[in-house]
Amino acid sequence: MAAAQTSSPGTPDAPVAPAARRRPALLAGLALVVAMALLTSCLSNNQSKTLYQLNTDRYHNGVRNLSPLSQSVSKAQAWADHLAAIGYLQHTYLPSSYSVRWCGLGENVGYGPDTATVERAFMGSPEHRANILNGTWNHAGTGVARRGSTVFVVQEFIKTC
């Protein structure tokens, strides 16, 4: 009868059973799935849609997708709500609201009849397009608020370091 050997802290050179080798990888994979589900469940439908639109433009231009960062999401939504309340565009003070260490920040603000129209306008503007397609960003947050028939969209970009 054969028996599988396992490694213990006192015997680092002992072979590890195949099932024991797979367990950490399975747990890490499960943790990643749960984390992604939690991250996306924190986004409203409009935030998910605008992040998808942003990442679709990045994908079509050969730039990797951005994952949401809770501080960027909160900041973007709060600013979109503010813009809808005042009825016009202005930028935030970018460093405010961040407690994470960052190396770069960017922001797009816009309005229109719907999020797709705003995203097309962003891509038609050299400055906004440069923010969207900047390959140094590693996270983003989006915010969407409505005032009557006008949708205000905020995109917050961050490079954490």
C-alpha atoms as a PDB file:
ATOM      1  CA  MET A   1       0.000   0.000   0.000  1.00  0.00           C
ATOM      2  CA  ALA A   2       1.434   3.389  -0.967  1.00  0.00           C
ATOM      3  CA  ALA A   3       1.071   6.457   1.192  1.00  0.00           C
ATOM      4  CA  ALA A   4       1.457  10.072   0.228  1.00  0.00           C
ATOM      5  CA  GLN A   5       4.076  12.029   2.110  1.00  0.00           C
ATOM      6  CA  THR A   6       3.530  15.544   3.350  1.00  0.00           C
ATOM      7  CA  SER A   7       5.973  18.183   4.371  1.00  0.00           C
ATOM      8  CA  SER A   8       6.047  19.678   7.832  1.00  0.00           C
ATOM      9  CA  PRO A   9       7.975  22.682   9.089  1.00  0.00           C
ATOM     10  CA  GLY A  10      10.736  20.438  10.476  1.00  0.00           C
ATOM     11  CA  THR A  11      11.304  18.585   7.200  1.00  0.00           C
ATOM     12  CA  PRO A  12      11.523  21.069   4.324  1.00  0.00           C
ATOM     13  CA  ASP A  13      12.968  18.546   1.858  1.00  0.00           C
ATOM     14  CA  ALA A  14      10.170  15.982   2.207  1.00  0.00           C
ATOM     15  CA  PRO A  15       7.933  15.655  -0.866  1.00  0.00           C
ATOM     16  CA  VAL A  16       4.525  17.282  -0.686  1.00  0.00           C
ATOM     17  CA  ALA A  17       1.409  15.329  -1.649  1.00  0.00           C
ATOM     18  CA  PRO A  18      -0.180  16.541  -4.918  1.00  0.00           C
ATOM     19  CA  ALA A  19      -3.438  17.437  -3.163  1.00  0.00           C
ATOM     20  CA  ALA A  20      -1.560  19.545  -0.616  1.00  0.00           C
ATOM     21  CA  ARG A  21       0.228  21.407  -3.412  1.00  0.00           C
ATOM     22  CA  ARG A  22      -3.057  22.243  -5.126  1.00  0.00           C
ATOM     23  CA  ARG A  23      -4.857  23.421  -1.989  1.00  0.00           C
ATOM     24  CA  PRO A  24      -3.132  26.849  -1.695  1.00  0.00           C
ATOM     25  CA  ALA A  25      -3.694  27.517  -5.394  1.00  0.00           C
ATOM     26  CA  LEU A  26      -7.365  26.559  -5.122  1.00  0.00           C
ATOM     27  CA  LEU A  27      -7.798  28.741  -2.042  1.00  0.00           C
ATOM     28  CA  ALA A  28      -6.079  31.662  -3.763  1.00  0.00           C
ATOM     29  CA  GLY A  29      -8.297  31.223  -6.828  1.00  0.00           C
ATOM     30  CA  LEU A  30     -11.409  31.081  -4.684  1.00  0.00           C
ATOM     31  CA  ALA A  31     -10.317  34.216  -2.807  1.00  0.00           C
ATOM     32  CA  LEU A  32      -9.816  36.033  -6.128  1.00  0.00           C
ATOM     33  CA  VAL A  33     -13.289  35.062  -7.366  1.00  0.00           C
ATOM     34  CA  VAL A  34     -14.877  36.209  -4.101  1.00  0.00           C
ATOM     35  CA  ALA A  35     -12.896  39.486  -4.136  1.00  0.00           C
ATOM     36  CA  MET A  36     -13.925  40.274  -7.722  1.00  0.00           C
ATOM     37  CA  ALA A  37     -17.565  39.493  -6.918  1.00  0.00           C
ATOM     38  CA  LEU A  38     -17.417  41.812  -3.926  1.00  0.00           C
ATOM     39  CA  LEU A  39     -15.739  44.570  -5.935  1.00  0.00           C
ATOM     40  CA  THR A  40     -18.258  44.492  -8.746  1.00  0.00           C
ATOM     41  CA  SER A  41     -21.170  44.178  -6.330  1.00  0.00           C
ATOM     42  CA  CYS A  42     -20.053  47.485  -4.811  1.00  0.00           C
ATOM     43  CA  LEU A  43     -20.668  49.243  -8.126  1.00  0.00           C
ATOM     44  CA  SER A  44     -24.081  50.491  -9.194  1.00  0.00           C
ATOM     45  CA  ASN A  45     -25.377  49.420 -12.602  1.00  0.00           C
ATOM     46  CA  ASN A  46     -24.416  52.820 -14.042  1.00  0.00           C
ATOM     47  CA  GLN A  47     -20.930  52.653 -12.525  1.00  0.00           C
ATOM     48  CA  SER A  48     -20.426  49.144 -13.911  1.00  0.00           C
ATOM     49  CA  LYS A  49     -21.659  50.284 -17.336  1.00  0.00           C
ATOM     50  CA  THR A  50     -19.334  53.305 -17.470  1.00  0.00           C
ATOM     51  CA  LEU A  51     -16.353  51.257 -16.267  1.00  0.00           C
ATOM     52  CA  TYR A  52     -17.170  48.706 -18.975  1.00  0.00           C
ATOM     53  CA  GLN A  53     -17.364  51.474 -21.613  1.00  0.00           C
ATOM     54  CA  LEU A  54     -14.034  52.896 -20.450  1.00  0.00           C
ATOM     55  CA  ASN A  55     -12.357  49.463 -20.458  1.00  0.00           C
ATOM     56  CA  THR A  56     -13.829  48.643 -23.877  1.00  0.00           C
ATOM     57  CA  ASP A  57     -12.142  51.746 -25.307  1.00  0.00           C
ATOM     58  CA  ARG A  58      -8.890  50.732 -23.608  1.00  0.00           C
ATOM     59  CA  TYR A  59      -9.174  47.180 -24.974  1.00  0.00           C
ATOM     60  CA  HIS A  60      -9.790  48.391 -28.557  1.00  0.00           C
ATOM     61  CA  ASN A  61      -6.627  50.492 -28.259  1.00  0.00           C
ATOM     62  CA  GLY A  62      -4.430  47.716 -26.854  1.00  0.00           C
ATOM     63  CA  VAL A  63      -4.390  48.980 -23.254  1.00  0.00           C
ATOM     64  CA  ARG A  64      -5.134  46.681 -20.305  1.00  0.00           C
ATOM     65  CA  ASN A  65      -8.351  46.988 -18.336  1.00  0.00           C
ATOM     66  CA  LEU A  66      -8.564  49.005 -15.139  1.00  0.00           C
ATOM     67  CA  SER A  67     -10.008  47.482 -11.999  1.00  0.00           C
ATOM     68  CA  PRO A  68     -12.138  49.539  -9.633  1.00  0.00           C
ATOM     69  CA  LEU A  69     -10.565  50.963  -6.494  1.00  0.00           C
ATOM     70  CA  SER A  70     -13.104  51.672  -3.756  1.00  0.00           C
ATOM     71  CA  GLN A  71     -11.656  55.111  -2.957  1.00  0.00           C
ATOM     72  CA  SER A  72     -11.791  56.099  -6.643  1.00  0.00           C
ATOM     73  CA  VAL A  73     -15.335  54.777  -6.977  1.00  0.00           C
ATOM     74  CA  SER A  74     -16.513  56.692  -3.891  1.00  0.00           C
ATOM     75  CA  LYS A  75     -14.769  59.882  -4.991  1.00  0.00           C
ATOM     76  CA  ALA A  76     -16.158  59.657  -8.545  1.00  0.00           C
ATOM     77  CA  GLN A  77     -19.713  59.020  -7.395  1.00  0.00           C
ATOM     78  CA  ALA A  78     -19.632  61.800  -4.805  1.00  0.00           C
ATOM     79  CA  TRP A  79     -18.312  64.225  -7.430  1.00  0.00           C
ATOM     80  CA  ALA A  80     -20.891  63.165 -10.035  1.00  0.00           C
ATOM     81  CA  ASP A  81     -23.613  63.747  -7.425  1.00  0.00           C
ATOM     82  CA  HIS A  82     -22.111  67.180  -6.707  1.00  0.00           C
ATOM     83  CA  LEU A  83     -21.977  68.115 -10.404  1.00  0.00           C
ATOM     84  CA  ALA A  84     -25.589  67.057 -10.912  1.00  0.00           C
ATOM     85  CA  ALA A  85     -26.590  69.166  -7.911  1.00  0.00           C
ATOM     86  CA  ILE A  86     -24.828  72.320  -9.165  1.00  0.00           C
ATOM     87  CA  GLY A  87     -25.629  71.693 -12.847  1.00  0.00           C
ATOM     88  CA  TYR A  88     -22.230  72.426 -14.392  1.00  0.00           C
ATOM     89  CA  LEU A  89     -18.753  70.883 -14.744  1.00  0.00           C
ATOM     90  CA  GLN A  90     -15.715  71.470 -12.590  1.00  0.00           C
ATOM     91  CA  HIS A  91     -12.807  69.328 -11.482  1.00  0.00           C
ATOM     92  CA  THR A  92     -12.082  68.058  -8.006  1.00  0.00           C
ATOM     93  CA  TYR A  93      -8.916  68.609  -6.037  1.00  0.00           C
ATOM     94  CA  LEU A  94      -7.426  65.300  -7.178  1.00  0.00           C
ATOM     95  CA  PRO A  95      -5.445  64.294  -4.056  1.00  0.00           C
ATOM     96  CA  SER A  96      -8.454  64.666  -1.752  1.00  0.00           C
ATOM     97  CA  SER A  97     -10.161  61.486  -0.535  1.00  0.00           C
ATOM     98  CA  TYR A  98      -7.184  59.171  -1.084  1.00  0.00           C
ATOM     99  CA  SER A  99      -5.486  57.404   1.776  1.00  0.00           C
ATOM    100  CA  VAL A 100      -3.699  54.900  -0.485  1.00  0.00           C
ATOM    101  CA  ARG A 101      -0.199  55.698  -1.693  1.00  0.00           C
ATOM    102  CA  TRP A 102      -0.389  56.982  -5.255  1.00  0.00           C
ATOM    103  CA  CYS A 103       2.085  58.013  -7.963  1.00  0.00           C
ATOM    104  CA  GLY A 104      -0.390  59.586 -10.397  1.00  0.00           C
ATOM    105  CA  LEU A 105      -3.973  60.790 -10.599  1.00  0.00           C
ATOM    106  CA  GLY A 106      -6.271  61.850 -13.434  1.00  0.00           C
ATOM    107  CA  GLU A 107      -9.898  62.787 -13.923  1.00  0.00           C
ATOM    108  CA  ASN A 108     -12.465  63.160 -16.678  1.00  0.00           C
ATOM    109  CA  VAL A 109     -15.760  64.972 -16.090  1.00  0.00           C
ATOM    110  CA  GLY A 110     -18.522  65.297 -18.657  1.00  0.00           C
ATOM    111  CA  TYR A 111     -22.247  65.390 -19.264  1.00  0.00           C
ATOM    112  CA  GLY A 112     -24.700  64.407 -21.946  1.00  0.00           C
ATOM    113  CA  PRO A 113     -27.939  62.560 -22.587  1.00  0.00           C
ATOM    114  CA  ASP A 114     -26.461  59.154 -21.658  1.00  0.00           C
ATOM    115  CA  THR A 115     -23.187  57.523 -20.587  1.00  0.00           C
ATOM    116  CA  ALA A 116     -22.365  56.195 -24.076  1.00  0.00           C
ATOM    117  CA  THR A 117     -22.582  59.694 -25.556  1.00  0.00           C
ATOM    118  CA  VAL A 118     -20.332  61.057 -22.811  1.00  0.00           C
ATOM    119  CA  GLU A 119     -17.793  58.266 -23.371  1.00  0.00           C
ATOM    120  CA  ARG A 120     -17.750  59.018 -27.132  1.00  0.00           C
ATOM    121  CA  ALA A 121     -17.182  62.695 -26.335  1.00  0.00           C
ATOM    122  CA  PHE A 122     -14.320  61.776 -23.996  1.00  0.00           C
ATOM    123  CA  MET A 123     -12.725  59.687 -26.755  1.00  0.00           C
ATOM    124  CA  GLY A 124     -13.152  62.572 -29.210  1.00  0.00           C
ATOM    125  CA  SER A 125     -11.231  64.970 -26.960  1.00  0.00           C
ATOM    126  CA  PRO A 126      -7.428  64.599 -27.010  1.00  0.00           C
ATOM    127  CA  GLU A 127      -7.037  65.362 -23.282  1.00  0.00           C
ATOM    128  CA  HIS A 128      -9.823  63.051 -22.132  1.00  0.00           C
ATOM    129  CA  ARG A 129      -8.744  60.318 -24.546  1.00  0.00           C
ATOM    130  CA  ALA A 130      -5.183  60.554 -23.201  1.00  0.00           C
ATOM    131  CA  ASN A 131      -6.495  59.939 -19.683  1.00  0.00           C
ATOM    132  CA  ILE A 132      -8.582  56.956 -20.788  1.00  0.00           C
ATOM    133  CA  LEU A 133      -5.747  55.359 -22.770  1.00  0.00           C
ATOM    134  CA  ASN A 134      -2.937  56.142 -20.308  1.00  0.00           C
ATOM    135  CA  GLY A 135      -1.185  52.831 -19.712  1.00  0.00           C
ATOM    136  CA  THR A 136       0.254  53.836 -16.349  1.00  0.00           C
ATOM    137  CA  TRP A 137      -3.107  53.855 -14.542  1.00  0.00           C
ATOM    138  CA  ASN A 138      -3.866  50.648 -12.671  1.00  0.00           C
ATOM    139  CA  HIS A 139      -7.280  51.497 -11.163  1.00  0.00           C
ATOM    140  CA  ALA A 140     -10.284  53.662 -11.886  1.00  0.00           C
ATOM    141  CA  GLY A 141     -13.548  54.700 -10.374  1.00  0.00           C
ATOM    142  CA  THR A 142     -16.619  55.944 -12.177  1.00  0.00           C
ATOM    143  CA  GLY A 143     -19.569  57.976 -10.989  1.00  0.00           C
ATOM    144  CA  VAL A 144     -22.874  58.707 -12.688  1.00  0.00           C
ATOM    145  CA  ALA A 145     -25.620  61.099 -11.589  1.00  0.00           C
ATOM    146  CA  ARG A 146     -28.670  62.488 -13.329  1.00  0.00           C
ATOM    147  CA  ARG A 147     -30.162  65.968 -13.324  1.00  0.00           C
ATOM    148  CA  GLY A 148     -33.335  65.936 -15.355  1.00  0.00           C
ATOM    149  CA  SER A 149     -32.445  64.530 -18.764  1.00  0.00           C
ATOM    150  CA  THR A 150     -28.712  65.194 -18.313  1.00  0.00           C
ATOM    151  CA  VAL A 151     -26.274  62.537 -17.118  1.00  0.00           C
ATOM    152  CA  PHE A 152     -23.077  63.644 -15.377  1.00  0.00           C
ATOM    153  CA  VAL A 153     -20.144  61.211 -15.632  1.00  0.00           C
ATOM    154  CA  VAL A 154     -16.919  61.297 -13.613  1.00  0.00           C
ATOM    155  CA  GLN A 155     -13.929  59.039 -14.258  1.00  0.00           C
ATOM    156  CA  GLU A 156     -11.179  58.987 -11.611  1.00  0.00           C
ATOM    157  CA  PHE A 157      -7.858  57.394 -12.580  1.00  0.00           C
ATOM    158  CA  ILE A 158      -5.091  56.365 -10.212  1.00  0.00           C
ATOM    159  CA  LYS A 159      -1.641  54.811 -10.384  1.00  0.00           C
ATOM    160  CA  THR A 160      -0.962  53.272  -6.983  1.00  0.00           C
ATOM    161  CA  CYS A 161       2.628  52.732  -5.942  1.00  0.00           C
END
